[in-house]
Every structure is written in structure tokens, then in C-alpha cells.
mmCIF file of C-alpha atoms in Angstrom:
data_model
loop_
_atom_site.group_PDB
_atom_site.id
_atom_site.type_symbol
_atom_site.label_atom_id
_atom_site.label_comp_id
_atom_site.label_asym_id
_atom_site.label_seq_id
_atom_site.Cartn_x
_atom_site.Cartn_y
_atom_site.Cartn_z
ATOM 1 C CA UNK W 668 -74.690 -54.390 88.807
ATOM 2 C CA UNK W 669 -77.505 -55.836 91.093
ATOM 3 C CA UNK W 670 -78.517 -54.467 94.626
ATOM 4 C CA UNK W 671 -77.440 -57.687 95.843
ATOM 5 C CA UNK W 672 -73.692 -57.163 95.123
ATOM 6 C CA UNK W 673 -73.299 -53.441 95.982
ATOM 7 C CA UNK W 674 -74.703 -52.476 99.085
ATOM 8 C CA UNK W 675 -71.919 -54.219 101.204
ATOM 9 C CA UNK W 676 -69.900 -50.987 100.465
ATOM 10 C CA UNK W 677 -73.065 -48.612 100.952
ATOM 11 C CA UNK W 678 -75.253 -49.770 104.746
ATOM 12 C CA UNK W 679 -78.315 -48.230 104.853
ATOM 13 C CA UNK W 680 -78.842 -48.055 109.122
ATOM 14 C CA UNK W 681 -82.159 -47.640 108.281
ATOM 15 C CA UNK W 682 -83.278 -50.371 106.279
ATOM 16 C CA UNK W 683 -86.043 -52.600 107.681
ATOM 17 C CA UNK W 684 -85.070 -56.163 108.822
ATOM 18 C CA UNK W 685 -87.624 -58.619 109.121
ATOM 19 C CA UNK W 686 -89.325 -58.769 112.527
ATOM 20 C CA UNK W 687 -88.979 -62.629 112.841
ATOM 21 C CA UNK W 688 -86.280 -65.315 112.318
ATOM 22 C CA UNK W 689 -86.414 -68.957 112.509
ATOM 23 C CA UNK W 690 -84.105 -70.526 114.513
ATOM 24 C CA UNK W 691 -83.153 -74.148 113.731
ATOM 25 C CA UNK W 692 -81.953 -75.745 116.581
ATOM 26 C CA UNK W 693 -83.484 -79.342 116.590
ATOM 27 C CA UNK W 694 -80.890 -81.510 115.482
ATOM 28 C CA UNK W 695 -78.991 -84.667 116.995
ATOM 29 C CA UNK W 696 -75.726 -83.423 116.828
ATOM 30 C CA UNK W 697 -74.021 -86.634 116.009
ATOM 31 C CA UNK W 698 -70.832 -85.203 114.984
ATOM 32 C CA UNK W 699 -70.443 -82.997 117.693
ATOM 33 C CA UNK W 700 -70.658 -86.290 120.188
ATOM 34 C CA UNK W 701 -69.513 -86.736 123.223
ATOM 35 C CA UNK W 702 -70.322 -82.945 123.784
ATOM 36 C CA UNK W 703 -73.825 -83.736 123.152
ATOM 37 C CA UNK W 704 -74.538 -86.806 124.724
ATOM 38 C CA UNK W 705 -76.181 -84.791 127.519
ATOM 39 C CA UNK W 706 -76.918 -81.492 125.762
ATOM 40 C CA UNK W 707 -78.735 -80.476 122.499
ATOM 41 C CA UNK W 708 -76.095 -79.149 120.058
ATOM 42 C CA UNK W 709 -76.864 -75.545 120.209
ATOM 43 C CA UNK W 710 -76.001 -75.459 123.941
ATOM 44 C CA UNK W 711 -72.191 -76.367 123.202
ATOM 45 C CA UNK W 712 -70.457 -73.853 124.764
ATOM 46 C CA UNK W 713 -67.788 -71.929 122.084
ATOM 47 C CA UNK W 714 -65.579 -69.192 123.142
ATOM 48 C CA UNK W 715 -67.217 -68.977 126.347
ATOM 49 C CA UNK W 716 -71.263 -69.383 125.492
ATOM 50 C CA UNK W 717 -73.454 -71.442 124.164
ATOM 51 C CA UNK W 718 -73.521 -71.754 120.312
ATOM 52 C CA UNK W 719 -77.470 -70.548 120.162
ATOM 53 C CA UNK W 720 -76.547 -67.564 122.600
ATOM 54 C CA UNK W 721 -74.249 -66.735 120.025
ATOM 55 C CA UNK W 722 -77.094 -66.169 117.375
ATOM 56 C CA UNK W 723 -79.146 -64.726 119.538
ATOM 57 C CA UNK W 724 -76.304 -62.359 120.033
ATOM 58 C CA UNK W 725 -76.102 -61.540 116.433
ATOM 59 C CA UNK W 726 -79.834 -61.403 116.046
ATOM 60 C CA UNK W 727 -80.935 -58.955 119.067
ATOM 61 C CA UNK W 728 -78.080 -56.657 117.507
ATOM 62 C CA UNK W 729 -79.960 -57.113 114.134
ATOM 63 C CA UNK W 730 -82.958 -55.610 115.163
ATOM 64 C CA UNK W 731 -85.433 -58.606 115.363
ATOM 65 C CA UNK W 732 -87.845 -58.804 117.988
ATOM 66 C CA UNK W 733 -89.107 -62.634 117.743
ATOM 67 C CA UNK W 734 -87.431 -66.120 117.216
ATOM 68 C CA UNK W 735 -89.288 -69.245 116.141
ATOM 69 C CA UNK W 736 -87.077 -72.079 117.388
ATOM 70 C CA UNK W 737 -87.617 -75.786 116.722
ATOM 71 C CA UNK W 738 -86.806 -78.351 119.398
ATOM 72 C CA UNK W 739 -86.511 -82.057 119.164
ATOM 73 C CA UNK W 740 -83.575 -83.681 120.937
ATOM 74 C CA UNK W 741 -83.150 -82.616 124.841
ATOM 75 C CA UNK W 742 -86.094 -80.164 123.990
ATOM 76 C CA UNK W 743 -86.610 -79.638 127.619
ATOM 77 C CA UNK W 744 -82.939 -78.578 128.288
ATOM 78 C CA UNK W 745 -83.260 -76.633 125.657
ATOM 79 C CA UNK W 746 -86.780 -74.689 126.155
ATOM 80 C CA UNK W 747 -85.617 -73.744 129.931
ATOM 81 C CA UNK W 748 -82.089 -72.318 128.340
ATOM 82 C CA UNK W 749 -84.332 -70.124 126.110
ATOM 83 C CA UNK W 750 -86.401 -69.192 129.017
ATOM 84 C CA UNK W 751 -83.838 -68.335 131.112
ATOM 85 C CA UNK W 752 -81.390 -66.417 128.861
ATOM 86 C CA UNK W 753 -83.527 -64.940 125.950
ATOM 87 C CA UNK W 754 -85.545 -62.199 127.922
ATOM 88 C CA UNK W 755 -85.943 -59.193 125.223
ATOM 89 C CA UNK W 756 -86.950 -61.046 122.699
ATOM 90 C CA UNK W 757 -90.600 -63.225 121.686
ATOM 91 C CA UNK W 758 -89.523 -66.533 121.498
ATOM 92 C CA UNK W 759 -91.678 -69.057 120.269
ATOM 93 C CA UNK W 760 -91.651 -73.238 120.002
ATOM 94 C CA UNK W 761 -91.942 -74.977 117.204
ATOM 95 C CA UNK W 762 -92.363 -78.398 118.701
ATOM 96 C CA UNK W 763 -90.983 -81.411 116.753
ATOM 97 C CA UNK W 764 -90.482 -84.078 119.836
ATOM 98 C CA UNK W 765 -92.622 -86.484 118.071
ATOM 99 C CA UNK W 766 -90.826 -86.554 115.006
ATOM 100 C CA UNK W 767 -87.066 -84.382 113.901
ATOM 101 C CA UNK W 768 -88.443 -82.847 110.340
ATOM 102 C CA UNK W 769 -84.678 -81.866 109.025
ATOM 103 C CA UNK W 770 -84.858 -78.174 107.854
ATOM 104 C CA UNK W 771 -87.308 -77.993 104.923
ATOM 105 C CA UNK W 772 -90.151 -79.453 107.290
ATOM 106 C CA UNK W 773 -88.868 -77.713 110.185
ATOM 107 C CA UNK W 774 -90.113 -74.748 108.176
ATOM 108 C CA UNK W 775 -93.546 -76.683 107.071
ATOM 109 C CA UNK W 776 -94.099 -77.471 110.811
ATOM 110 C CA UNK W 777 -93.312 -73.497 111.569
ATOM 111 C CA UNK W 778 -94.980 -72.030 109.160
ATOM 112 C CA UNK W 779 -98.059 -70.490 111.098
ATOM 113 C CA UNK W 780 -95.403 -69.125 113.582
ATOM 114 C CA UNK W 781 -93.669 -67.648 111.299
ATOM 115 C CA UNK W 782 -96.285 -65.568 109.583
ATOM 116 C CA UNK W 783 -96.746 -64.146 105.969
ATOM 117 C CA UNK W 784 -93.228 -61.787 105.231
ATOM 118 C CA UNK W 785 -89.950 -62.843 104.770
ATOM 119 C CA UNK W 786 -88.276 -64.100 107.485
ATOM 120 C CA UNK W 787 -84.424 -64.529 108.721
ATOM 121 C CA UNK W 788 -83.741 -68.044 109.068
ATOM 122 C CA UNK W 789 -80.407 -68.950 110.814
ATOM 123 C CA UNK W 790 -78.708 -72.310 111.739
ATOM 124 C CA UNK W 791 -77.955 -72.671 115.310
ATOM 125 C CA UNK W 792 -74.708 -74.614 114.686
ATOM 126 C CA UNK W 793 -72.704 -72.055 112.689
ATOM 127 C CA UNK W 794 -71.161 -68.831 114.424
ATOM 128 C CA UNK W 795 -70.005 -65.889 112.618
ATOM 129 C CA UNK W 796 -68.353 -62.302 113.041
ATOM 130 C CA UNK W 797 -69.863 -59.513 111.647
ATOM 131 C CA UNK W 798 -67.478 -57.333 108.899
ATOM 132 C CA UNK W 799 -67.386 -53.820 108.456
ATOM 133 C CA UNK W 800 -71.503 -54.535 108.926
ATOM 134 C CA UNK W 801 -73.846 -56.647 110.119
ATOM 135 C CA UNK W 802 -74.760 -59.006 107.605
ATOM 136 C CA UNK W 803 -78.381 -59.655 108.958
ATOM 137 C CA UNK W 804 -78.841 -56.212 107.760
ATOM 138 C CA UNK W 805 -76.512 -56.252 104.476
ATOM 139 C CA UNK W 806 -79.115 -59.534 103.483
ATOM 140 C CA UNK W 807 -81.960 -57.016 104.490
ATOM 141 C CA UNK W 808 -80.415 -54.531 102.694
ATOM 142 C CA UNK W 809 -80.264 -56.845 99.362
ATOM 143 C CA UNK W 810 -83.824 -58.094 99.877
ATOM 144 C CA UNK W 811 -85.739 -57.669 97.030
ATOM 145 C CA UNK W 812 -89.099 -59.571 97.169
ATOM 146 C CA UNK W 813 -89.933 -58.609 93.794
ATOM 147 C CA UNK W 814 -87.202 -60.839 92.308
ATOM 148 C CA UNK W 815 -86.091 -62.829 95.212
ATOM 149 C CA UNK W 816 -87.551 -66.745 97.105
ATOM 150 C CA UNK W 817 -84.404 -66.615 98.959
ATOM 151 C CA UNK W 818 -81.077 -64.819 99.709
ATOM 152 C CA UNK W 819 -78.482 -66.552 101.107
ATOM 153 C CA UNK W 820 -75.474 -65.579 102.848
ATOM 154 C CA UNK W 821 -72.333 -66.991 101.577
ATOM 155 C CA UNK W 822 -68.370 -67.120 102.003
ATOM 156 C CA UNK W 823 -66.221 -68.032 99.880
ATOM 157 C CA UNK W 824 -64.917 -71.632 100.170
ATOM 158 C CA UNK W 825 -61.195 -70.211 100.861
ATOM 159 C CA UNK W 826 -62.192 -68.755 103.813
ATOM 160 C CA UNK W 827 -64.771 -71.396 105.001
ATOM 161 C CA UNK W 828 -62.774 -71.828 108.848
ATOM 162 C CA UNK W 829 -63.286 -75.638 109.808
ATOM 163 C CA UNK W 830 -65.550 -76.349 106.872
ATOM 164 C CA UNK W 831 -64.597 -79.778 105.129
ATOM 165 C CA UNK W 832 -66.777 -79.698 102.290
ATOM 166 C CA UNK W 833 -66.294 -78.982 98.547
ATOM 167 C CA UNK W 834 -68.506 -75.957 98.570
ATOM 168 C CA UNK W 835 -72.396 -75.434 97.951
ATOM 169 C CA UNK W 836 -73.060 -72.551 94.844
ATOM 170 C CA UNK W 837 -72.029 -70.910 92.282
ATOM 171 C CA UNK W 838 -72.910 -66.864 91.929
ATOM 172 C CA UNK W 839 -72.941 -65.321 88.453
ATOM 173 C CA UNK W 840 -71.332 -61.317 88.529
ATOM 174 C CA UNK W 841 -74.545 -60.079 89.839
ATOM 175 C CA UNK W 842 -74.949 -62.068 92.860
ATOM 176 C CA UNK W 843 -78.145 -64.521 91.719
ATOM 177 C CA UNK W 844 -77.266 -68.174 91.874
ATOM 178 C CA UNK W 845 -76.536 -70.273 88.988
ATOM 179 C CA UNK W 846 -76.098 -73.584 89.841
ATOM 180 C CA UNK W 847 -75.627 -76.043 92.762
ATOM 181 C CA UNK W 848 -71.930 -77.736 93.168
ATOM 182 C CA UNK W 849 -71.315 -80.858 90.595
ATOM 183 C CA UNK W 850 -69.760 -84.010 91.801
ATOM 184 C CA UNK W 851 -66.241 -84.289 92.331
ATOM 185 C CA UNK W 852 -65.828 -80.542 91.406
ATOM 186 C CA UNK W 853 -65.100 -77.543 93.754
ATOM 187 C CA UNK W 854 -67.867 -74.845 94.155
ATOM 188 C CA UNK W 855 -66.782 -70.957 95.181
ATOM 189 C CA UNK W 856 -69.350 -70.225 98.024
ATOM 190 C CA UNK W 857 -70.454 -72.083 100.851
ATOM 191 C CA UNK W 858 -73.753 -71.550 102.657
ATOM 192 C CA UNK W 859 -73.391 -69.986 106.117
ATOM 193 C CA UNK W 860 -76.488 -71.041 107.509
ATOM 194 C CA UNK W 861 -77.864 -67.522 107.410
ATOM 195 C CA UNK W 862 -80.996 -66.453 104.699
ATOM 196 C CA UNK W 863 -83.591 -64.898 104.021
ATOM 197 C CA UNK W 864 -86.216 -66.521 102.919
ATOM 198 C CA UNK W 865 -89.905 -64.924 101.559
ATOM 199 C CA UNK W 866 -92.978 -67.657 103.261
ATOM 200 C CA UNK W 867 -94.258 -68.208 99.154
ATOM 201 C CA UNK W 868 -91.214 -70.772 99.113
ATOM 202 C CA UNK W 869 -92.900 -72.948 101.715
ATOM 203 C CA UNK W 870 -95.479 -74.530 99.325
ATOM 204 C CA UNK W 871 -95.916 -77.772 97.855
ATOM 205 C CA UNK W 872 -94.231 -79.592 99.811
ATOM 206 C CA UNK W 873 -93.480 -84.085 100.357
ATOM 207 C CA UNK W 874 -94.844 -85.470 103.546
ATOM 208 C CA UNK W 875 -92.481 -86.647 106.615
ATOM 209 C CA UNK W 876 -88.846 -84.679 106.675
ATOM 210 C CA UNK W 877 -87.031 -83.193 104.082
ATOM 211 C CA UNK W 878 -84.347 -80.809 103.364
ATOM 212 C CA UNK W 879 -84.365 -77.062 102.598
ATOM 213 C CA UNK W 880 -83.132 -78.023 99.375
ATOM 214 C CA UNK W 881 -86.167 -78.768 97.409
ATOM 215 C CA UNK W 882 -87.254 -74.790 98.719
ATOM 216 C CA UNK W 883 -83.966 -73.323 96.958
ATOM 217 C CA UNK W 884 -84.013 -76.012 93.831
ATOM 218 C CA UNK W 885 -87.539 -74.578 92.619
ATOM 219 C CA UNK W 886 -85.842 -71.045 93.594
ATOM 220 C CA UNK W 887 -83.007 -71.805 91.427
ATOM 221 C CA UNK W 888 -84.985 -73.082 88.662
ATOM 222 C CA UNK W 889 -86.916 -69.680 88.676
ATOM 223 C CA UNK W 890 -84.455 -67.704 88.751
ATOM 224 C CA UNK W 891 -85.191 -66.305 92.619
ATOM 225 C CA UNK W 892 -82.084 -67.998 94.851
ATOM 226 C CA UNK W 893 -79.562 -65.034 95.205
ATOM 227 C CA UNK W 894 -76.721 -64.903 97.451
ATOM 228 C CA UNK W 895 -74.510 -62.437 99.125
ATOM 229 C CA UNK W 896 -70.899 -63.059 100.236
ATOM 230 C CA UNK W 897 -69.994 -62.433 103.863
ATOM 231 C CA UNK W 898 -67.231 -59.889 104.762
ATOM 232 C CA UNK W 899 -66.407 -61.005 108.337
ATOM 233 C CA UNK W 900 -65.548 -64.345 109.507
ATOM 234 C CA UNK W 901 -67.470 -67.688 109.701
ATOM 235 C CA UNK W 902 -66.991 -71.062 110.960
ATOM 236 C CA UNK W 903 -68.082 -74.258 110.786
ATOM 237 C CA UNK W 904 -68.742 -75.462 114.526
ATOM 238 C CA UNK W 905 -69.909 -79.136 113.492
ATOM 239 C CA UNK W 906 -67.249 -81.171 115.780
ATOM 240 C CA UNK W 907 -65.589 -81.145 119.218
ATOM 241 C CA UNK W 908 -62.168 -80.050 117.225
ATOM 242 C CA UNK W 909 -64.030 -77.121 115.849
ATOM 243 C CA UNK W 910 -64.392 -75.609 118.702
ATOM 244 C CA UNK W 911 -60.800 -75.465 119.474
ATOM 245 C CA UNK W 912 -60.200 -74.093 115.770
ATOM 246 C CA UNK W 913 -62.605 -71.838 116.482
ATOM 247 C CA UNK W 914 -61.725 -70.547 119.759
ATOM 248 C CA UNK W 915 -58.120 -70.046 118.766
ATOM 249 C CA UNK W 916 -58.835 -67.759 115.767
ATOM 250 C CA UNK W 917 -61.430 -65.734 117.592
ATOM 251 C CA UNK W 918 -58.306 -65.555 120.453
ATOM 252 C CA UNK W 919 -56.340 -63.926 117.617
ATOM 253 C CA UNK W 920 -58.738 -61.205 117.138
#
């Protein structure tokens, strides 16, 4: 069985997690309106903070020490948050006010910041509870650059909390990916918005915005997408009734 499917059971405390994550946090947040009509999305405030202090949260207890973060609408609002909250940590700005880029060229336009190892890359608009371990450091853990573009973290679609989609992948018994979800069919895993991804994936790539997607296509075709499934909780936090969904299961414990 691969790597990538047993070490949830056996954390290594010791294992080296990347030094740097990229933070997307640039988005309009159009389904999360009125909230944002006069704040950027990852300044929603869930179960008592803002959604981004949330991943910082889950980040600094990670072990990385710097955070490339992509700004675009309210960029200003957002930049003095960052300077005001995020103190032990290098955060730098990957500046897209001229032009949103979506995620795939949020990570062409970030690419120098980023630097040349694999790299923890983390939606701002998802928030998730650790299991038994943190999964930054199970996907660490799993990281095997010899065989791997990217590892993403999944849950399974049953426990996906205020997710309305179908599902994203498919994972064959040893935890690579084997296929996207086909139309009008159910998929097992959803993507959390959590990955690791190596910098070799950023290559080749259209002008003007595009998705992540055309990264983890050529990794699928290859043979180098792999996921992980998540042992703690997850939720979607796309719309104002989220939150409430959200708030009331965290309330549960």
C-alpha cells in the first residue's frame, strides 16, 4: 500500500513541512454577498474570526514560516488585516488589482514568491478541523516528490458539511487519482482546498486567467495527482447560510 494512504495512522512529528504556502484569497465572493459587499471574502467572520485568520490558524500550527497571499477585490482592506493580525509569520503580496487571475494564474503571477520547492497551497474560503493530526503535516508526511505534481487533500463527499456539489475525484486503493468526476455521476472525494503542490507544475501555461485545473489535468495524465482523505471535519463556507451551518456544528463540538 502507498505512503500516501498509511501514514494517517503512523505521524511522523518530525517530518519537514514546506516553509511556504500560498494563500488564495483574491476572489469576488459573489455567493457569499451581502457579507461581502464591503469586505473581501476571506474577512467573513465564522465562529468568531475571520475565515483567512482561520488558515492562518491552521498554518502557524503547521509549522510554516511564510504566506504568499494574492489580493484583488478590497485589496487594501485586506493587506492592512494581514498587517495587523499576521505578526509571526513572512507574509508576502501577490498583487493582482489590475486583473483577478482565478487560481491557476494566481499561481503564474506568484510564482517568483513562491520559490523552487513544493509549496502548501490553501483556499482562503474553506475552514477545517484537524483529526487525530494535522493534516498540513499528514500531506507533508505523504509528499513524495519523486512520484508526486500534486497531493491533494480530500473528504469524502458524505461528509462534505455545506458542500452542494457532486464531488471532484476518484482515488484508486493506493491513494493516486484516477479520474476527474463524469457528468451527471457522483464522485467519492471532494477537494478541500488544501495541497501540495511541487513549482515543476507551474509550466506551460495560457495567457490571461485560468483555473488550477489544467496544473492537475497534465498531473493526472502523468500519473502524479495523488490525494489523501481528511480525518477531521471540513466545510464548505461559500454562502451567508454556511456560516450558520457551520457555526452550529463547530457549537456541537
Amino acid at each position: 500500500m502507498s505512503k500516501a494512504m498509511t501514514l494517517s495512522l503512523r505521524p511522523n512529528p518530525d517530518v519537514a513541512v514546506p516553509e511556504t504556502a500560498m494563500v488564495m484569497a483574491a476572489g469576488l465572493g459573489k455567493r457569499m454577498r451581502p457579507l461581502t459587499a464591503t469586505r473581501p471574502k476571506p474577512l467573513v467572520c465564522v465562529a468568531g474570526k475571520p475565515l483567512i485568520d482561520h488558515v492562518f490558524d491552521r498554518l502557524r500550527a503547521a509549522g510554516i514560516k511564510r504566506a504568499v497571499v494574492n489580493v484583488h477585490y478590497l485589496a487594501d482592506v485586506l493587506e492592512a488585516h494581514l498587517r495587523a493580525r499576521v505578526k509571526d509569520m513572512e507574509v508576502l503580496v501577490s498583487d493582482e488589482r489590475a486583473q483577478l487571475m482565478e487560481t491557476g494564474g494566481g499561481l503564474v503571477q506568484a510564482r517568483e514568491l513562491i520559490g523552487d520547492k513544493p509549496f502548501v497551497c490553501v483556499n482562503s474560503d474553506n475552514l477545517w478541523v484537524d483529526g487525530p493530526v494535522d493534516a498540513i503535516r499528514l500531506l507533508a508526511e505523504a509528499w513524495d516528490d519523486t512520484r508526486m505534481d500534486a497531493l491533494l487533500l480530500l473528504v469524502p463527499l458524505a461528509r462534505a458539511a455545506s458542500h452542494s456539489g457532486h464531488g471532484d475525484f476518484h482515488l484508486d486503493p493506493t491513494g493516486r487519482i484516477t479520474r476527474r468526476r463524469q457528468p451527471g455521476r457522483l464522485a467519492p472525494f471532494v477537494f478541500t482546498g488544501v495541497q501540495i503542490l511541487s513549482p515543476r507544475v507551474i509550466a506551460d501555461w495560457p495567457e490571461g486567467p485560468f483555473s488550477t485545473n489544467i496544473f492537475w489535468e497534465r498531473a493526472l495524465e502523468a500519473g502524479r495527482l495523488w490525494g489523501l482523505v481528511h480525518e477531521g471535519l471540513w466545510f464548505d463556507v461559500g454562502t451567508p447560510g454556511a456560516i450558520k451551518e457551520t457555526e452550529a456544528a463547530l457549537a456541537d463540538g
